[in-house]
mmCIF file of C-alpha atoms in Angstrom:
data_model
loop_
_atom_site.group_PDB
_atom_site.id
_atom_site.type_symbol
_atom_site.label_atom_id
_atom_site.label_comp_id
_atom_site.label_asym_id
_atom_site.label_seq_id
_atom_site.Cartn_x
_atom_site.Cartn_y
_atom_site.Cartn_z
ATOM 1 C CA MET A 568 65.710 6.194 -42.146
ATOM 2 C CA SER A 569 68.925 6.755 -44.111
ATOM 3 C CA GLU A 570 72.326 6.424 -42.499
ATOM 4 C CA SER A 571 72.939 10.163 -42.835
ATOM 5 C CA GLU A 572 70.095 10.765 -40.419
ATOM 6 C CA VAL A 573 70.738 10.689 -36.712
ATOM 7 C CA LEU A 574 70.660 7.489 -34.741
ATOM 8 C CA GLY A 575 69.271 8.469 -31.355
ATOM 9 C CA SER A 576 70.848 11.875 -30.820
ATOM 10 C CA LYS A 577 74.103 11.332 -32.729
ATOM 11 C CA PRO A 578 74.852 10.776 -36.413
ATOM 12 C CA LYS A 579 76.243 7.368 -37.307
ATOM 13 C CA PRO A 580 80.055 7.521 -37.392
ATOM 14 C CA LEU A 581 82.190 7.330 -40.504
ATOM 15 C CA LEU A 582 84.182 4.114 -40.104
ATOM 16 C CA GLY A 583 86.674 1.914 -41.907
ATOM 17 C CA THR A 584 89.436 2.346 -44.450
ATOM 18 C CA ASP A 585 89.021 1.985 -48.217
ATOM 19 C CA GLU A 586 91.333 2.340 -51.178
ATOM 20 C CA ALA A 587 90.179 4.170 -54.292
ATOM 21 C CA THR A 588 91.529 5.773 -57.441
ATOM 22 C CA ILE A 589 91.195 9.273 -58.813
ATOM 23 C CA ASP A 590 90.061 9.201 -62.422
ATOM 24 C CA GLY A 591 91.177 11.609 -65.142
ATOM 25 C CA LYS A 592 88.435 14.075 -64.203
ATOM 26 C CA GLY A 593 89.474 14.225 -60.535
ATOM 27 C CA ARG A 594 86.628 12.025 -59.301
ATOM 28 C CA ILE A 595 86.840 9.566 -56.417
ATOM 29 C CA LEU A 596 84.319 6.794 -55.852
ATOM 30 C CA ILE A 597 83.270 6.732 -52.192
ATOM 31 C CA SER A 598 81.642 3.600 -50.746
ATOM 32 C CA LYS A 599 77.858 3.738 -50.352
ATOM 33 C CA LYS A 600 78.069 3.430 -46.570
ATOM 34 C CA LYS A 601 80.436 6.387 -46.314
ATOM 35 C CA ARG A 602 78.409 8.413 -48.855
ATOM 36 C CA ASP A 603 75.208 7.855 -46.905
ATOM 37 C CA ARG A 604 76.834 8.932 -43.656
ATOM 38 C CA LEU A 605 78.688 11.914 -45.143
ATOM 39 C CA GLY A 606 75.604 13.123 -47.018
ATOM 40 C CA ASP A 607 75.348 15.722 -49.761
ATOM 41 C CA GLY A 608 76.404 19.288 -49.082
ATOM 42 C CA PHE A 609 79.562 18.197 -47.253
ATOM 43 C CA ALA A 610 82.726 20.266 -46.882
ATOM 44 C CA ILE A 611 86.388 19.509 -47.499
ATOM 45 C CA CYS A 612 89.466 21.206 -46.144
ATOM 46 C CA LEU A 613 93.176 20.598 -45.914
ATOM 47 C CA GLY A 614 93.596 18.676 -42.664
ATOM 48 C CA GLU A 615 96.288 18.973 -40.032
ATOM 49 C CA HIS A 616 98.207 15.949 -41.380
ATOM 50 C CA GLY A 617 98.275 17.208 -44.975
ATOM 51 C CA CYS A 618 95.442 14.979 -46.155
ATOM 52 C CA LEU A 619 91.963 16.212 -47.048
ATOM 53 C CA ASP A 620 89.274 16.158 -44.379
ATOM 54 C CA ALA A 621 85.640 15.773 -45.465
ATOM 55 C CA TYR A 622 82.953 16.833 -42.972
ATOM 56 C CA PRO A 623 79.195 16.276 -43.072
ATOM 57 C CA ALA A 624 77.391 19.621 -43.445
ATOM 58 C CA GLU A 625 76.144 19.534 -39.840
ATOM 59 C CA LYS A 626 79.641 18.973 -38.392
ATOM 60 C CA TRP A 627 81.114 21.644 -40.671
ATOM 61 C CA GLN A 628 78.498 24.091 -39.389
ATOM 62 C CA GLN A 629 79.534 23.236 -35.813
ATOM 63 C CA ILE A 630 83.138 24.086 -36.713
ATOM 64 C CA LEU A 631 82.027 27.406 -38.228
ATOM 65 C CA ASP A 632 79.863 28.159 -35.186
ATOM 66 C CA GLU A 633 82.798 27.472 -32.859
ATOM 67 C CA ILE A 634 84.977 29.885 -34.836
ATOM 68 C CA ASP A 635 82.240 32.535 -34.628
ATOM 69 C CA GLN A 636 82.213 32.282 -30.817
ATOM 70 C CA HIS A 637 85.638 33.942 -30.689
ATOM 71 C CA ASP A 638 86.487 37.605 -31.120
ATOM 72 C CA PRO A 639 87.159 38.307 -34.818
ATOM 73 C CA ILE A 640 90.238 40.385 -33.981
ATOM 74 C CA ASN A 641 91.743 37.584 -31.872
ATOM 75 C CA PRO A 642 95.019 36.656 -33.648
ATOM 76 C CA GLY A 643 94.554 32.949 -32.883
ATOM 77 C CA ARG A 644 91.075 32.976 -34.357
ATOM 78 C CA ARG A 645 92.294 34.809 -37.436
ATOM 79 C CA GLN A 646 95.113 32.334 -38.008
ATOM 80 C CA TYR A 647 92.864 29.302 -37.387
ATOM 81 C CA THR A 648 90.250 30.747 -39.742
ATOM 82 C CA ARG A 649 92.886 31.378 -42.377
ATOM 83 C CA LEU A 650 94.235 27.830 -42.100
ATOM 84 C CA MET A 651 90.869 26.064 -41.947
ATOM 85 C CA LEU A 652 88.640 28.170 -44.164
ATOM 86 C CA GLY A 653 91.233 29.461 -46.609
ATOM 87 C CA ASN A 654 91.777 25.908 -47.836
ATOM 88 C CA SER A 655 88.200 24.641 -47.754
ATOM 89 C CA ASP A 656 85.127 24.261 -49.920
ATOM 90 C CA ASP A 657 81.553 23.355 -49.049
ATOM 91 C CA ASP A 658 78.339 22.183 -50.672
ATOM 92 C CA LEU A 659 80.073 19.248 -52.348
ATOM 93 C CA SER A 660 77.937 16.354 -53.519
ATOM 94 C CA PHE A 661 78.119 12.984 -55.224
ATOM 95 C CA ASP A 662 77.174 12.209 -58.804
ATOM 96 C CA ASP A 663 74.777 9.382 -59.695
ATOM 97 C CA GLN A 664 77.646 6.861 -59.589
ATOM 98 C CA GLY A 665 78.704 7.873 -56.062
ATOM 99 C CA ARG A 666 81.748 9.879 -57.118
ATOM 100 C CA VAL A 667 82.848 13.257 -55.877
ATOM 101 C CA VAL A 668 84.942 15.652 -57.927
ATOM 102 C CA VAL A 669 87.901 16.796 -55.841
ATOM 103 C CA PRO A 670 88.944 20.179 -57.255
ATOM 104 C CA GLN A 671 92.506 20.348 -58.612
ATOM 105 C CA LYS A 672 93.501 22.870 -55.919
ATOM 106 C CA PHE A 673 92.754 20.306 -53.201
ATOM 107 C CA ARG A 674 94.383 17.416 -55.057
ATOM 108 C CA THR A 675 97.523 19.545 -55.290
ATOM 109 C CA LEU A 676 97.416 20.758 -51.664
ATOM 110 C CA ALA A 677 97.088 17.186 -50.365
ATOM 111 C CA SER A 678 99.559 15.788 -52.943
ATOM 112 C CA LEU A 679 96.929 13.313 -54.117
ATOM 113 C CA THR A 680 98.021 11.041 -56.933
ATOM 114 C CA LYS A 681 95.973 8.350 -58.644
ATOM 115 C CA GLU A 682 95.829 5.981 -55.644
ATOM 116 C CA VAL A 683 94.137 7.246 -52.466
ATOM 117 C CA VAL A 684 93.097 5.900 -49.079
ATOM 118 C CA ILE A 685 89.825 6.993 -47.474
ATOM 119 C CA VAL A 686 89.811 6.727 -43.678
ATOM 120 C CA GLY A 687 86.689 7.003 -41.547
ATOM 121 C CA CYS A 688 87.444 9.090 -38.451
ATOM 122 C CA GLY A 689 84.057 9.120 -36.741
ATOM 123 C CA ASP A 690 82.839 12.643 -37.471
ATOM 124 C CA HIS A 691 84.764 13.066 -40.741
ATOM 125 C CA LEU A 692 86.697 11.297 -43.486
ATOM 126 C CA GLU A 693 90.363 11.683 -44.304
ATOM 127 C CA ILE A 694 91.424 11.344 -47.947
ATOM 128 C CA TRP A 695 95.112 10.509 -48.231
ATOM 129 C CA ASP A 696 97.528 9.890 -51.042
ATOM 130 C CA LYS A 697 98.198 6.155 -50.654
ATOM 131 C CA ALA A 698 102.001 6.482 -50.348
ATOM 132 C CA GLN A 699 101.692 9.318 -47.814
ATOM 133 C CA HIS A 700 99.203 7.299 -45.775
ATOM 134 C CA GLU A 701 101.579 4.332 -45.683
ATOM 135 C CA GLU A 702 104.377 6.634 -44.457
ATOM 136 C CA PHE A 703 102.072 8.140 -41.828
ATOM 137 C CA GLU A 704 101.139 4.661 -40.596
ATOM 138 C CA LYS A 705 104.813 3.602 -40.368
ATOM 139 C CA LYS A 706 105.933 6.827 -38.696
ATOM 140 C CA ASN A 707 103.189 6.690 -36.111
ATOM 141 C CA ASP A 708 103.424 2.911 -35.671
ATOM 142 C CA THR A 709 99.656 2.653 -35.840
ATOM 143 C CA LEU A 710 99.773 -0.948 -37.056
ATOM 144 C CA GLY A 711 102.993 -2.256 -35.481
ATOM 145 C CA PRO A 712 104.236 -3.130 -31.996
ATOM 146 C CA GLY A 713 103.860 0.469 -30.790
ATOM 147 C CA ARG A 714 100.126 0.502 -31.527
ATOM 148 C CA GLN A 715 99.103 0.261 -27.870
ATOM 149 C CA GLU A 716 101.362 3.149 -26.890
ATOM 150 C CA SER A 717 100.121 5.238 -29.835
ATOM 151 C CA ILE A 718 96.501 4.611 -28.849
ATOM 152 C CA GLN A 719 97.143 5.399 -25.180
ATOM 153 C CA LYS A 720 98.996 8.615 -26.044
ATOM 154 C CA ALA A 721 96.244 9.743 -28.417
ATOM 155 C CA TYR A 722 93.593 8.928 -25.804
ATOM 156 C CA GLN A 723 95.392 10.994 -23.151
ATOM 157 C CA GLU A 724 95.777 13.925 -25.557
ATOM 158 C CA MET A 725 92.085 13.679 -26.411
ATOM 159 C CA LYS A 726 91.188 13.893 -22.718
ATOM 160 C CA GLY A 727 93.491 16.879 -22.259
ATOM 161 C CA ALA A 728 95.801 15.067 -19.869
#
């Protein structure tokens, strides 16, 4: 059973943080573990923090299905659709060396330079420009003394409290 298959009833999560480089053809080498869990046919979009989000095909379909549950003339749905789908692409895959070509449009939108950071976020990956990721980490104190408070705040927001 490959890692992209479900374990029990849930897919294995995308975990860990890696650094990588973008080559002259816009390709990024993704670790085997992350490739196996992301699978072929995945989608990318501009994420809420300005980085790229990469979703396994199944999770991306869940996002599309959730959008479809709302009235198409609902202004919130239209804006969300515009923001999420207007800056997205699907059916991406890896070459034989485990690289993915990130189209120029997405490299520009996410301000990706040569050095990138790939962050596993459970159900998706984030692909950050390295300098922007370092700034994000500092600003949000995710590694410093405020880490506990940041985690508690994020947990409460997740629970809707």
